[in-house]
Every structure is written in structure tokens, then in C-alpha cells.
PDB file of C-alpha atoms and ligand atoms in Angstrom:
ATOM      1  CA  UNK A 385      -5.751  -1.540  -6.379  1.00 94.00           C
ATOM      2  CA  UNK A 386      -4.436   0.504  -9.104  1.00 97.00           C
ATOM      3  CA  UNK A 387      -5.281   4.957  -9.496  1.00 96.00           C
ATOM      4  CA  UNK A 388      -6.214   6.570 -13.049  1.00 96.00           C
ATOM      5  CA  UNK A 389      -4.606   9.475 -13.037  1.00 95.00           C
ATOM      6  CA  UNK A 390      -5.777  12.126 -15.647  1.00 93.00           C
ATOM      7  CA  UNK A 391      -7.098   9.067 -17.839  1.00 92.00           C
ATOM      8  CA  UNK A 392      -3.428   7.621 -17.406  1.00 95.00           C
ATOM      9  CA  UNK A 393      -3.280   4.045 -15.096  1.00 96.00           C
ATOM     10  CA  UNK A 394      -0.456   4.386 -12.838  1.00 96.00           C
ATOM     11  CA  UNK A 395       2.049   2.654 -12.945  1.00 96.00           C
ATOM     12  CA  UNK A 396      -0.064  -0.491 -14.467  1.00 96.00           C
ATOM     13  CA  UNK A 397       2.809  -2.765 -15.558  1.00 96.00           C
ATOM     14  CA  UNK A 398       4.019  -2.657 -11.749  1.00 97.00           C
ATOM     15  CA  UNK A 399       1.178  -3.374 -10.667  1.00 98.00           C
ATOM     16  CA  UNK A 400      -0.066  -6.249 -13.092  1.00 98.00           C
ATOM     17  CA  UNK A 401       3.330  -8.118 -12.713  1.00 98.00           C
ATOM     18  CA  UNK A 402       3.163  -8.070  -9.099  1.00 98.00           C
ATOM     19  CA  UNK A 403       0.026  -9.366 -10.074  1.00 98.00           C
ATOM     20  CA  UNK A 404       0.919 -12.164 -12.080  1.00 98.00           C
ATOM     21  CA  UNK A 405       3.779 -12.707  -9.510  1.00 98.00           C
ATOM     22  CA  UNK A 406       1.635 -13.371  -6.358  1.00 97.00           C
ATOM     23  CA  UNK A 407      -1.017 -15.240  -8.672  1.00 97.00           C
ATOM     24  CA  UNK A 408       2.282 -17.880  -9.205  1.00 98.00           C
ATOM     25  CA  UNK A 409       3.285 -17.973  -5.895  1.00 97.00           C
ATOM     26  CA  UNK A 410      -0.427 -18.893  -4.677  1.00 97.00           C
ATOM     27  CA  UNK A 411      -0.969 -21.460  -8.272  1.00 97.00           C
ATOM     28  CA  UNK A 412      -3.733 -19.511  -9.301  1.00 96.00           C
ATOM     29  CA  UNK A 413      -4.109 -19.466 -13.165  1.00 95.00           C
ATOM     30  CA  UNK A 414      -4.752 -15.574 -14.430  1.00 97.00           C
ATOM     31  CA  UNK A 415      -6.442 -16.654 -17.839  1.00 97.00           C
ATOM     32  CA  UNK A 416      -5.562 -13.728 -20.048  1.00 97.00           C
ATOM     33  CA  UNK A 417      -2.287 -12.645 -20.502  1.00 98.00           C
ATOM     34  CA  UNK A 418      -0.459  -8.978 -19.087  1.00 98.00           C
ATOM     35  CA  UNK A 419      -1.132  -6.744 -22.530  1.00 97.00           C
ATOM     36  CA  UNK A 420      -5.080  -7.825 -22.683  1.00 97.00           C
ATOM     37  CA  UNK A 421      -5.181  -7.061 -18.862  1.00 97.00           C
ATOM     38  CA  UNK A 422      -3.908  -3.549 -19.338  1.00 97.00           C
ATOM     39  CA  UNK A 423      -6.239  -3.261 -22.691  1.00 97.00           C
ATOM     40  CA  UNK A 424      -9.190  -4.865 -20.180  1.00 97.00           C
ATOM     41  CA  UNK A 425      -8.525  -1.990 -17.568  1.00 97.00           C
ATOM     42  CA  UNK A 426      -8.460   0.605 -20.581  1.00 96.00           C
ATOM     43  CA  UNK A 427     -12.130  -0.620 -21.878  1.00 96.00           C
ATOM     44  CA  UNK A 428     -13.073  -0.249 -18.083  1.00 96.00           C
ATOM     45  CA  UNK A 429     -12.512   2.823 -18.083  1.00 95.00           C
ATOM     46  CA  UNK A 430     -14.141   4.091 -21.117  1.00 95.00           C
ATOM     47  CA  UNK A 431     -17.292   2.296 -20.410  1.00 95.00           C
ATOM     48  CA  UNK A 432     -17.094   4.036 -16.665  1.00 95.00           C
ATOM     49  CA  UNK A 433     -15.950   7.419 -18.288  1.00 94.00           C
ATOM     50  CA  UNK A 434     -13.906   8.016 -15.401  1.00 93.00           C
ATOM     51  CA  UNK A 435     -10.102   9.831 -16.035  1.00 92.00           C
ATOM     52  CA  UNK A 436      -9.554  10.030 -12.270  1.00 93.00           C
ATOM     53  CA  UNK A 437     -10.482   7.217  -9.832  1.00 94.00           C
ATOM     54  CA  UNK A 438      -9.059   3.634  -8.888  1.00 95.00           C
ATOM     55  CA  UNK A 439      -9.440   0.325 -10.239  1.00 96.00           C
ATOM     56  CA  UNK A 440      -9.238  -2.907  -8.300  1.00 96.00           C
ATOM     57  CA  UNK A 441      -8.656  -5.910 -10.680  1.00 96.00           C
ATOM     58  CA  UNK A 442      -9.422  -8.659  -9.226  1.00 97.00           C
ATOM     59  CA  UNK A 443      -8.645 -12.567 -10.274  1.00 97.00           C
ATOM     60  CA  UNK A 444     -10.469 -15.359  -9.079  1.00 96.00           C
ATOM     61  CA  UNK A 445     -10.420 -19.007  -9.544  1.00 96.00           C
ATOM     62  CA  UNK A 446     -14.032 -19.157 -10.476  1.00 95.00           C
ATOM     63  CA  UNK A 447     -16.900 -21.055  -9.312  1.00 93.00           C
ATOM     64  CA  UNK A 448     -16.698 -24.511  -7.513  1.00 91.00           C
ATOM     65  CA  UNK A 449     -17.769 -26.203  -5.102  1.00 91.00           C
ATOM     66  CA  UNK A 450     -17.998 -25.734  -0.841  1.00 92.00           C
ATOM     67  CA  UNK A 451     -14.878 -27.794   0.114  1.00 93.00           C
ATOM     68  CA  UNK A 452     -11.260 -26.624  -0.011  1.00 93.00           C
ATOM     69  CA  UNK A 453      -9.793 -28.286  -2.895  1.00 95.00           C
ATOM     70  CA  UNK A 454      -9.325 -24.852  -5.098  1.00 95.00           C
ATOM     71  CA  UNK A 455      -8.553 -27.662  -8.471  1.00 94.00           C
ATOM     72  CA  UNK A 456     -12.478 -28.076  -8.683  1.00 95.00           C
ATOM     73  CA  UNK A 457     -12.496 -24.534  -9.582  1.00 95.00           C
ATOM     74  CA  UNK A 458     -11.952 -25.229 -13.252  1.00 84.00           C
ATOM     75  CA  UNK A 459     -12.653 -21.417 -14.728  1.00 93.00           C
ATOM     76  CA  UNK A 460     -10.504 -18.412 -13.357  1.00 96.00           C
ATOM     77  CA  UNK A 461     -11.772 -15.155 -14.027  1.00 96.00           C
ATOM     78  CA  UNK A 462     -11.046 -11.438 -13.602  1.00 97.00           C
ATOM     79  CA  UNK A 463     -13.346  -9.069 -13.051  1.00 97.00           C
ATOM     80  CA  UNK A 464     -12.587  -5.108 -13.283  1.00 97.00           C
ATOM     81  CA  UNK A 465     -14.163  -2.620 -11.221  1.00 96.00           C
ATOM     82  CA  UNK A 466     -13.666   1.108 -11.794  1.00 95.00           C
ATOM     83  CA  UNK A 467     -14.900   3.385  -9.210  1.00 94.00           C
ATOM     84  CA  UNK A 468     -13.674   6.981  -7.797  1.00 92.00           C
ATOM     85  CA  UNK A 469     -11.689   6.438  -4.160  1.00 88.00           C
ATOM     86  CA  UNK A 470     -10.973   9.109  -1.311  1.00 83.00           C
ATOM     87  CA  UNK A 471      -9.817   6.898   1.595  1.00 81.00           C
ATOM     88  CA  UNK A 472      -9.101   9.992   3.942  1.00 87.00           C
ATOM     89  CA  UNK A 473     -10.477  13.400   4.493  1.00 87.00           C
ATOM     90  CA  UNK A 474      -8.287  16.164   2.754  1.00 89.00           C
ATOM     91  CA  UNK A 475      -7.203  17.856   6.119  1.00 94.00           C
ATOM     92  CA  UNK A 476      -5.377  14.807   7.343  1.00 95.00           C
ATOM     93  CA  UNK A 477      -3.066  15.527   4.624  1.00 95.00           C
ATOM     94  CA  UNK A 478      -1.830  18.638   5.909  1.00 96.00           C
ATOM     95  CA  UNK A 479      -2.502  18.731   9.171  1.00 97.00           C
ATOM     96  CA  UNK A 480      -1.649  14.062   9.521  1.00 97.00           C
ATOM     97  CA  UNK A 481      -3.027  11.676  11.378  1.00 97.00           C
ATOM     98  CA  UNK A 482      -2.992   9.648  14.343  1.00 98.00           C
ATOM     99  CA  UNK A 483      -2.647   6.016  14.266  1.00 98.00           C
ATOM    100  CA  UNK A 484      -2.317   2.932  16.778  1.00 98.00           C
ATOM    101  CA  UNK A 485      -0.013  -0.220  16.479  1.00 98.00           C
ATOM    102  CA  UNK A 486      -1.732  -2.903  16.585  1.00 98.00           C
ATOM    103  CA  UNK A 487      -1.816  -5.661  19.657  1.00 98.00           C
ATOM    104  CA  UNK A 488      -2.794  -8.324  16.374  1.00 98.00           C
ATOM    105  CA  UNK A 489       0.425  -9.925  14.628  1.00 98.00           C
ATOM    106  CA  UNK A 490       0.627  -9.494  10.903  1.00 98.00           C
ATOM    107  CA  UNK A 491       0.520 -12.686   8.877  1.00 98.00           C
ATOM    108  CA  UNK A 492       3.884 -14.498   9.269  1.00 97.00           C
ATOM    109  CA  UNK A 493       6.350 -14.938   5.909  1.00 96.00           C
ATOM    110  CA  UNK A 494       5.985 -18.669   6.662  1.00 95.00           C
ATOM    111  CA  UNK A 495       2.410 -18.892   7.000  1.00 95.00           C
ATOM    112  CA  UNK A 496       0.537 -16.095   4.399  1.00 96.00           C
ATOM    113  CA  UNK A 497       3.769 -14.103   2.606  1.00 97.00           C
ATOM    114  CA  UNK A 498       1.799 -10.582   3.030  1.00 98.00           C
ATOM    115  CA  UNK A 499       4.198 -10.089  -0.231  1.00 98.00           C
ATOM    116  CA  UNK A 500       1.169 -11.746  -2.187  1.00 98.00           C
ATOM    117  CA  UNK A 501      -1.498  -9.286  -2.559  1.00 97.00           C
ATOM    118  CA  UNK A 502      -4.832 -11.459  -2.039  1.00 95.00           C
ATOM    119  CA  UNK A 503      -8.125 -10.351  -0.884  1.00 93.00           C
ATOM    120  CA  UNK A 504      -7.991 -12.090   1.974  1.00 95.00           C
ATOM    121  CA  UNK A 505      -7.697  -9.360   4.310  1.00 97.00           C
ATOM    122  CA  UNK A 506      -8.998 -10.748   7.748  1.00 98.00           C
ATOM    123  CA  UNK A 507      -5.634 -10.541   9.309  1.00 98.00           C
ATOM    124  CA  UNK A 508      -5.538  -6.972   8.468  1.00 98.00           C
ATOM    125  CA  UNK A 509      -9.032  -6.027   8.744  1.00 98.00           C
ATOM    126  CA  UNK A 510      -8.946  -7.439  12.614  1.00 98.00           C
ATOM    127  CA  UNK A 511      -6.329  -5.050  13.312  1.00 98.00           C
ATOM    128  CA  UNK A 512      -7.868  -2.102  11.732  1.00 98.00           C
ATOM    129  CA  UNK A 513     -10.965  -2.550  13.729  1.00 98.00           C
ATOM    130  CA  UNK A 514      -8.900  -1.758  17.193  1.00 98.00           C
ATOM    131  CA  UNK A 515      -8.356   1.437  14.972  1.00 98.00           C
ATOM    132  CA  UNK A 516     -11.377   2.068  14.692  1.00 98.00           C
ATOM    133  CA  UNK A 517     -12.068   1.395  18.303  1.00 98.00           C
ATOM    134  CA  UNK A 518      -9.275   4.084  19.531  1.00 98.00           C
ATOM    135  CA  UNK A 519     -10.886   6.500  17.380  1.00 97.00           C
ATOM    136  CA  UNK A 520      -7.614   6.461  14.581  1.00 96.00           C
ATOM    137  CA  UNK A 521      -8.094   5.485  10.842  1.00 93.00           C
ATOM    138  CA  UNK A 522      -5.136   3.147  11.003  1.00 97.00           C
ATOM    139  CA  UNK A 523      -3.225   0.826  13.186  1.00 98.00           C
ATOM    140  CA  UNK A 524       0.482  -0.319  12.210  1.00 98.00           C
ATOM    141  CA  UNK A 525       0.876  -4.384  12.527  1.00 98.00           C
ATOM    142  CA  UNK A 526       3.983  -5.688  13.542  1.00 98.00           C
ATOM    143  CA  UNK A 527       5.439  -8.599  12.696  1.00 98.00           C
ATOM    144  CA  UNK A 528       5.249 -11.845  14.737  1.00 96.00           C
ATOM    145  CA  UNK A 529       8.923 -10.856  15.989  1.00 97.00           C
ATOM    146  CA  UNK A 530       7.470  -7.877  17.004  1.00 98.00           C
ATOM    147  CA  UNK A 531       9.455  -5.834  13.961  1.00 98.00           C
ATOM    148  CA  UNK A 532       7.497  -2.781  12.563  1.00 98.00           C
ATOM    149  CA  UNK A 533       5.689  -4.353   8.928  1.00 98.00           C
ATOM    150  CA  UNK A 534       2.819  -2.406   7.809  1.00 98.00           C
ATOM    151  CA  UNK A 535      -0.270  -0.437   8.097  1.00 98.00           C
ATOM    152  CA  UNK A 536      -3.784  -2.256   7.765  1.00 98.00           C
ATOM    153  CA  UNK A 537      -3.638  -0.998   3.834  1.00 97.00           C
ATOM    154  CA  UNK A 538      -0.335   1.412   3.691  1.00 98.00           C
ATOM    155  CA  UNK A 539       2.962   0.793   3.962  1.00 98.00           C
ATOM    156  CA  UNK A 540       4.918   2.434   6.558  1.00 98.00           C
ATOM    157  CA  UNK A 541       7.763   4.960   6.695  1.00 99.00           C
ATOM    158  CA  UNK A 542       9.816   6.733   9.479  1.00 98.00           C
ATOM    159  CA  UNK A 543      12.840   9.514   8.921  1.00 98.00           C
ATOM    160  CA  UNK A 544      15.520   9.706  11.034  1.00 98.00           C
ATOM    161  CA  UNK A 545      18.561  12.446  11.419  1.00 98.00           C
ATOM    162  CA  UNK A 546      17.606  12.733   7.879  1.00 98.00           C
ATOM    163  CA  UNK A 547      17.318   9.359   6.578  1.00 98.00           C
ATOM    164  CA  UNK A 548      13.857   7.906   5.135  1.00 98.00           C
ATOM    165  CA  UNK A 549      13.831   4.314   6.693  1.00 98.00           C
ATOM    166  CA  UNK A 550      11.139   1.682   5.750  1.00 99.00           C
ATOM    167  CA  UNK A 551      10.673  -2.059   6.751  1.00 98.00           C
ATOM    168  CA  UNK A 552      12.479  -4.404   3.786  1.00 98.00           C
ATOM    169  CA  UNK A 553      10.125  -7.225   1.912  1.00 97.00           C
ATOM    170  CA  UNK A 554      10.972 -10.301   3.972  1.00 96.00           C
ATOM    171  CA  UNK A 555       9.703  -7.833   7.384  1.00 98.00           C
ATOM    172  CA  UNK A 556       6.274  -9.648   6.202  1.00 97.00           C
ATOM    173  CA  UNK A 557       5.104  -6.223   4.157  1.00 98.00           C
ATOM    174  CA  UNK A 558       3.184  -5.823   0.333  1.00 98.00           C
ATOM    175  CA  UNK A 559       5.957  -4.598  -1.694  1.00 98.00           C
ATOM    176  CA  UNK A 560       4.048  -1.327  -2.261  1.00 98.00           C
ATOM    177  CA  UNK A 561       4.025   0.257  -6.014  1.00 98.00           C
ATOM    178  CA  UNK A 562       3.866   3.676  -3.963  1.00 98.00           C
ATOM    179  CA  UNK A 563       6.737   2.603  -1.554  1.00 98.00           C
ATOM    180  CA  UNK A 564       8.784   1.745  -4.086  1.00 98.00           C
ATOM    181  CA  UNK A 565       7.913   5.387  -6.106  1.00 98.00           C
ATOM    182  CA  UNK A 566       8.314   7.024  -2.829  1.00 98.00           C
ATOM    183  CA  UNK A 567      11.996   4.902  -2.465  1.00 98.00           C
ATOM    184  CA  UNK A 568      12.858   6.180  -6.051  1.00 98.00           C
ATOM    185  CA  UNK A 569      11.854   9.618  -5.730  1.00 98.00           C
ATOM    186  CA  UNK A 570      13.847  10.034  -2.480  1.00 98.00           C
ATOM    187  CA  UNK A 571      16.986   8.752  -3.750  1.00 98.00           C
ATOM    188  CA  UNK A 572      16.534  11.218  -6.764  1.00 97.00           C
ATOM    189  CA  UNK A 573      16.995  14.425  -4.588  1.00 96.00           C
ATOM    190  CA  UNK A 574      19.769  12.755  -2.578  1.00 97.00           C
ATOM    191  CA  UNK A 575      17.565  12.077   0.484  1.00 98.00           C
ATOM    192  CA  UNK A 576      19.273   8.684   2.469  1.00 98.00           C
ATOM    193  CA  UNK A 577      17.023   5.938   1.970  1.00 98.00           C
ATOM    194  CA  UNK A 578      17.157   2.602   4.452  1.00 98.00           C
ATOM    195  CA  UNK A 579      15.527  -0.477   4.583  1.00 98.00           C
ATOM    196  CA  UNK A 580      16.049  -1.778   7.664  1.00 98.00           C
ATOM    197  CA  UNK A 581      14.118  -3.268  10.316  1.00 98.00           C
ATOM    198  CA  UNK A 582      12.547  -1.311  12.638  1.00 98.00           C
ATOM    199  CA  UNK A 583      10.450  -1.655  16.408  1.00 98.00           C
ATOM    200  CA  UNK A 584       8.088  -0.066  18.546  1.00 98.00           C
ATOM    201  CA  UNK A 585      10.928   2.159  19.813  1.00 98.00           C
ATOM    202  CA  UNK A 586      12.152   3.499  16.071  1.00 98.00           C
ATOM    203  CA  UNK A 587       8.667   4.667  15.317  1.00 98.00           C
ATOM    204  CA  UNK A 588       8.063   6.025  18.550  1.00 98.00           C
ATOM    205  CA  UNK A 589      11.241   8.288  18.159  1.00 98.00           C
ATOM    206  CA  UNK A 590      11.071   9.314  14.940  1.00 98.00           C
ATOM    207  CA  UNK A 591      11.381  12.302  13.883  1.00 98.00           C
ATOM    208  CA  UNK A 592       8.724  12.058  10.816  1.00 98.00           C
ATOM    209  CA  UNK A 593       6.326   9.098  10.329  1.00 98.00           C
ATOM    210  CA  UNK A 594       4.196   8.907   7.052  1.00 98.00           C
ATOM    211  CA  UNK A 595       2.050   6.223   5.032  1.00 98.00           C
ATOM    212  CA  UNK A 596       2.260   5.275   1.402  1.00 98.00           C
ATOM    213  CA  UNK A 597      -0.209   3.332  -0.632  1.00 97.00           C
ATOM    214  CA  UNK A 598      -2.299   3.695  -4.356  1.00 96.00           C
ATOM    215  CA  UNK A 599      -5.304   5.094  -2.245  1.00 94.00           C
ATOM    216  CA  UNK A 600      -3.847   6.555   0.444  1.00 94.00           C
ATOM    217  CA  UNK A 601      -0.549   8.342  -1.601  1.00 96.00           C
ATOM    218  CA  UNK A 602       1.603  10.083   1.208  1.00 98.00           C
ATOM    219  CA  UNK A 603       0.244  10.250   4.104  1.00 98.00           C
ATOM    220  CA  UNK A 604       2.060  12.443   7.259  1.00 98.00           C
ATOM    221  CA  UNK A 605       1.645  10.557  10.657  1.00 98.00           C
ATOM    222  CA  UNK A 606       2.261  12.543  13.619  1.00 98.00           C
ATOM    223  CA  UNK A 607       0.746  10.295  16.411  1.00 98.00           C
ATOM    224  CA  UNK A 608       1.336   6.373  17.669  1.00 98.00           C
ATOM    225  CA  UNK A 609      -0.070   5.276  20.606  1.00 98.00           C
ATOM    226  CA  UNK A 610      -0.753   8.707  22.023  1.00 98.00           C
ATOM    227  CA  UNK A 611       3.042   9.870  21.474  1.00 98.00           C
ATOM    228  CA  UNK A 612       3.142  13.030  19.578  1.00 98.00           C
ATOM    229  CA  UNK A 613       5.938  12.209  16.474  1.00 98.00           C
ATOM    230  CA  UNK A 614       8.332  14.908  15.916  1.00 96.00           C
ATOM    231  CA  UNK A 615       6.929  18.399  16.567  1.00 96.00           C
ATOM    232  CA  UNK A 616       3.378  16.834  16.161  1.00 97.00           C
ATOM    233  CA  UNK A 617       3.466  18.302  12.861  1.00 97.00           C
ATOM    234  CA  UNK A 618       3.924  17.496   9.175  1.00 98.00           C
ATOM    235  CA  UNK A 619       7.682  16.758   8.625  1.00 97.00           C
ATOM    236  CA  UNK A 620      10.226  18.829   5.843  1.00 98.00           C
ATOM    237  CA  UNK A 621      11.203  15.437   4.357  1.00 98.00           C
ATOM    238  CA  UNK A 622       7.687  14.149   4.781  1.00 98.00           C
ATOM    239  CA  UNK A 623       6.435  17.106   2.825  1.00 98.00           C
ATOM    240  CA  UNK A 624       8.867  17.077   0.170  1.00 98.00           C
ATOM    241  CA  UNK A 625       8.202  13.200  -0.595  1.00 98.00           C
ATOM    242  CA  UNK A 626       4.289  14.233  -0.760  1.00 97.00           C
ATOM    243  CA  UNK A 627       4.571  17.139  -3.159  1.00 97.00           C
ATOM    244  CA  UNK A 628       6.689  15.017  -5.197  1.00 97.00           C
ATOM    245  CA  UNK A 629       4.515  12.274  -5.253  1.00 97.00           C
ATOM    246  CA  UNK A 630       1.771  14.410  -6.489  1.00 96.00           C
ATOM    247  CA  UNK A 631       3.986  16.262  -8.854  1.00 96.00           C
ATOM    248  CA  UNK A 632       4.751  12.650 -10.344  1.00 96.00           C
ATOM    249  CA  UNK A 633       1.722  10.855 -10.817  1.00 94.00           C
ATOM    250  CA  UNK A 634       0.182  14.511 -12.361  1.00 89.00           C
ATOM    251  CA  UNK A 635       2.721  14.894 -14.795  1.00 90.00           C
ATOM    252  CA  UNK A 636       3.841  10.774 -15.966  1.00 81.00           C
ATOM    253  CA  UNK A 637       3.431   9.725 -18.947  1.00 66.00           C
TER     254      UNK A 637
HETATM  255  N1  PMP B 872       0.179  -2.913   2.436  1.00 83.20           N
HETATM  256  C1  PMP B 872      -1.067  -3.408   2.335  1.00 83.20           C
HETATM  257  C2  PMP B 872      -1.513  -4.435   3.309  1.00 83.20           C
HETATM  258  C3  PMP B 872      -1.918  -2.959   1.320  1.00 83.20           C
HETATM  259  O1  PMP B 872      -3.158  -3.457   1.213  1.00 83.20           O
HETATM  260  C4  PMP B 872      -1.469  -1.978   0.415  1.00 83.20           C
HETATM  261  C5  PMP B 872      -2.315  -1.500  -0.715  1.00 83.20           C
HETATM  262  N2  PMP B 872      -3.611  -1.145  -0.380  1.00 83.20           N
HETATM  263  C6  PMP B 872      -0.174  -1.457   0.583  1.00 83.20           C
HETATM  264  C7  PMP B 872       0.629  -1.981   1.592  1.00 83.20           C
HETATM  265  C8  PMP B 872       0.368  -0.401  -0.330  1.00 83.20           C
HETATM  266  O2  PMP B 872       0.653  -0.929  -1.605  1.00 83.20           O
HETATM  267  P1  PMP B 872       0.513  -0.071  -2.943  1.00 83.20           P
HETATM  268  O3  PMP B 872       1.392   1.112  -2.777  1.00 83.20           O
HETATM  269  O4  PMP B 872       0.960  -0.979  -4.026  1.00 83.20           O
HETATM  270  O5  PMP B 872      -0.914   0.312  -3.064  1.00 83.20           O
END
């Protein structure tokens, strides 16, 4: 999932080597190389005549047959779809949003690495219907030690006495593009930034809670499980990374 911004694609070589780096770890051929992929999303665009919306590229090893054995799939393809996205109503960015953790495990480093961004979302999608059940738009998924890894589609941030902490890679977490803007554009106004493992108990307590991801952005939490996070409110720091966010992706070149 990658966001056009002003006819600009976001961060695209981020996103098309993380690309090219799951597509290794899983052995599945992406036929055209990282330059025509960017020039493919371009073309998508024009034909669409969108200069604001989201594009989810997606590789796939092509037609075969019922069984398992992905080698009898003997064309990969990619296919490009360009569409406009609004994952969350506007007021939930000012005013945030509740969410649940999850009682469903997030796929283990050893089985699925949730590091590879596939569509295979079942693990994720399972979780976000209990979400949807408690009346929430998303649940947080811990890991299968019961560590704090992600959101259903977001990545997940807490601050504490002042220091942005997120879950690190090997937590079983997508190594967000927007976490790792979000990351950068912390440590460039001297804000503490951790990655650290982190439980029930650390998001519980925090004092700020938000959610980063392409669709998503920034997005303040200020309820889990019923617990009211901070002063039930949009944080400073929380609102500082947001506006910066949004200053960023309007103004990059
Ligand atoms: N975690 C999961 C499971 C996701 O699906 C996504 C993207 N939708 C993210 C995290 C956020 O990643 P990014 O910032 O690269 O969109």
C-alpha cells in the first residue's frame, strides 16, 4: 500500500525495496525490475488521473494449478491498482480512537515473519473482527510471548515521560514506511525515541498511544480495553508527530 501525495508517490523506493525484500524472503520472482515498477505506478496514475489517493501493487506468482506446489506457477505478475483511500472518519483524528488488544496471537517470527508484507491477512483480519465486535476500528495483536506487535493494519506507538517507544522488527511487526518516517521525524526535533519491547501493562499506562500506517498516517489512541490513555485526549507529542507528518508528505519532493 503506497499514498500519492499531490501527484508525488510517497516514499516509493521504501516501499518497492521492502517489496522486493519480502518477495526474496518468500522466493517469489517479481518479473520487472525496481525503476519499471516505479515507471508502472507512474502510468497508473495517469491513466486513473488521480494526484491524491493510494496504490496497492500487488505481485503474484500467476496462474497454476489447485495444489500447493507454488513452482507450477510459471508466470508472476503485478498488477497496479490506483484508487482514493480514507480508512477513518476525520474526527477520530482530533478527537482519537478507541481500540481493543486482541485475545488472537499475531503470526510468530518463526512461523509467518509479519516483516514480509503478503496479502495473506487472515491472521490479522481474525483479530480485527473482535474489533469490530467491541464496537472499535482496531484491535492491537500481541505477540505469541504476549509482547505488544501491531495493530490489524498500523503499527503501534506509546510515549512515555517523554519518550516515543515502539515495538523493534524481530517483536513480529511490518517494518512500517510511516513508522520509520514517524522514527525519523521524532529524532529530528530531539524527541527520545525507543524501540523496545513493550506489554499489556506499557500501553495501558501510557501516557500517549497513537497508530502509524500509509492509510491510516498518525493516528491518536486514547482508549485500550476500556482504559482511558492519558487524559483521554490527544497527546502534545502525539500531536506534534501528526502535524509533522502531514507537513512532510505535503511538502516532499
Ligand atoms: N502493520 C501491518 C500489519 C500493516 O498492514 C501495515 C500497512 N497497512 C502497517 C503495519 C504499516 O505499514 P506502512 O506504514 O508501511 O503502511
Amino acid at each position: 500500500g503506497i499514498r500519492i501525495y499531490g501527484g508525488r508517490i510517497f516514499r516509493a523506493s521504501a516501499h518497492v525495496d521492502r517489496l522486493f525484500e519480502g518477495a526474496h524472503a518468500i522466493r517469489l520472482p517479481v518479473p520487472v525490475g525496481k525503476d519499471a515498477l516505479v515507471a508502472a505506478m507512474h502510468e497508473t496514475l495517469r491513466a486513473n488521473k488521480l494526484t491524491n489517493g493510494y496504490i496497492r501493487l500487488v505481485v503474484t506468482r500467476g496462474a497454476g494449478t489447485l495444489g500447493l506446489n507454488p513452482f507450477k506457477c510459471s508466470k508472476p505478475c503485478v498488477i497496479i491498482i490506483a484508487d482514493t483511500i480514507a480508512l477513518y472518519d476525520e474526527d477520530v483524528y482530533e478527537k482519537g480512537m478507541s481500540v481493543i488488544i486482541s485475545s488472537v496471537p499475531r503470526n510468530s517470527t518463526n512461523a509467518l515473519d509479519p516483516r514480509v508484507k503478503s496479502l495473506n491477512y487472515l491472521n490479522n483480519i481474525l483479530a480485527r473482527m473482535e474489533a469490530v465486535d467491541a464496537g472499535v476500528s482496531e484491535a492491537i495483536m500481541l505477540n505469541a510471548a504476549g509482547m505488544v506487535a501491531e495493530a490489524t493494519g498500523d503499527n503501534v506507538f506509546i510515549v512515555r515521560d517523554g519518550v516515543v517507544a515502539t515495538p523493534p522488527p524481530h517483536a513480529g511487526i511490518l517494518a512500517g514506511i510511516t513508522r520509520g518516517v514517524v522514527l525519523d521525524l521524532a529524532r529530528k526535533v530531539n524527541i527520545p525515541v525507543s524501540q523496545r519491547e513493550l506489554t499489556r501493562y506499557d500501553l495501558y499506562t501510557a501516557d500517549e498511544c497513537f497508530l502509524t500506517g500509509t492509510a491510516a498516517e498518525v493516528v491518536p489512541v486514547v482508549a485500550i480495553d476500556g482504559r482511558t490513555i492519558g487524559q483521554g485526549a490527544v497527546g502534545p507529542i502525539t500531536r506534534r508527530l501528526k502535524d509533522a507528518f502531514h507537513e512532510l508528505v505535503r511538502s516532499e519532493r
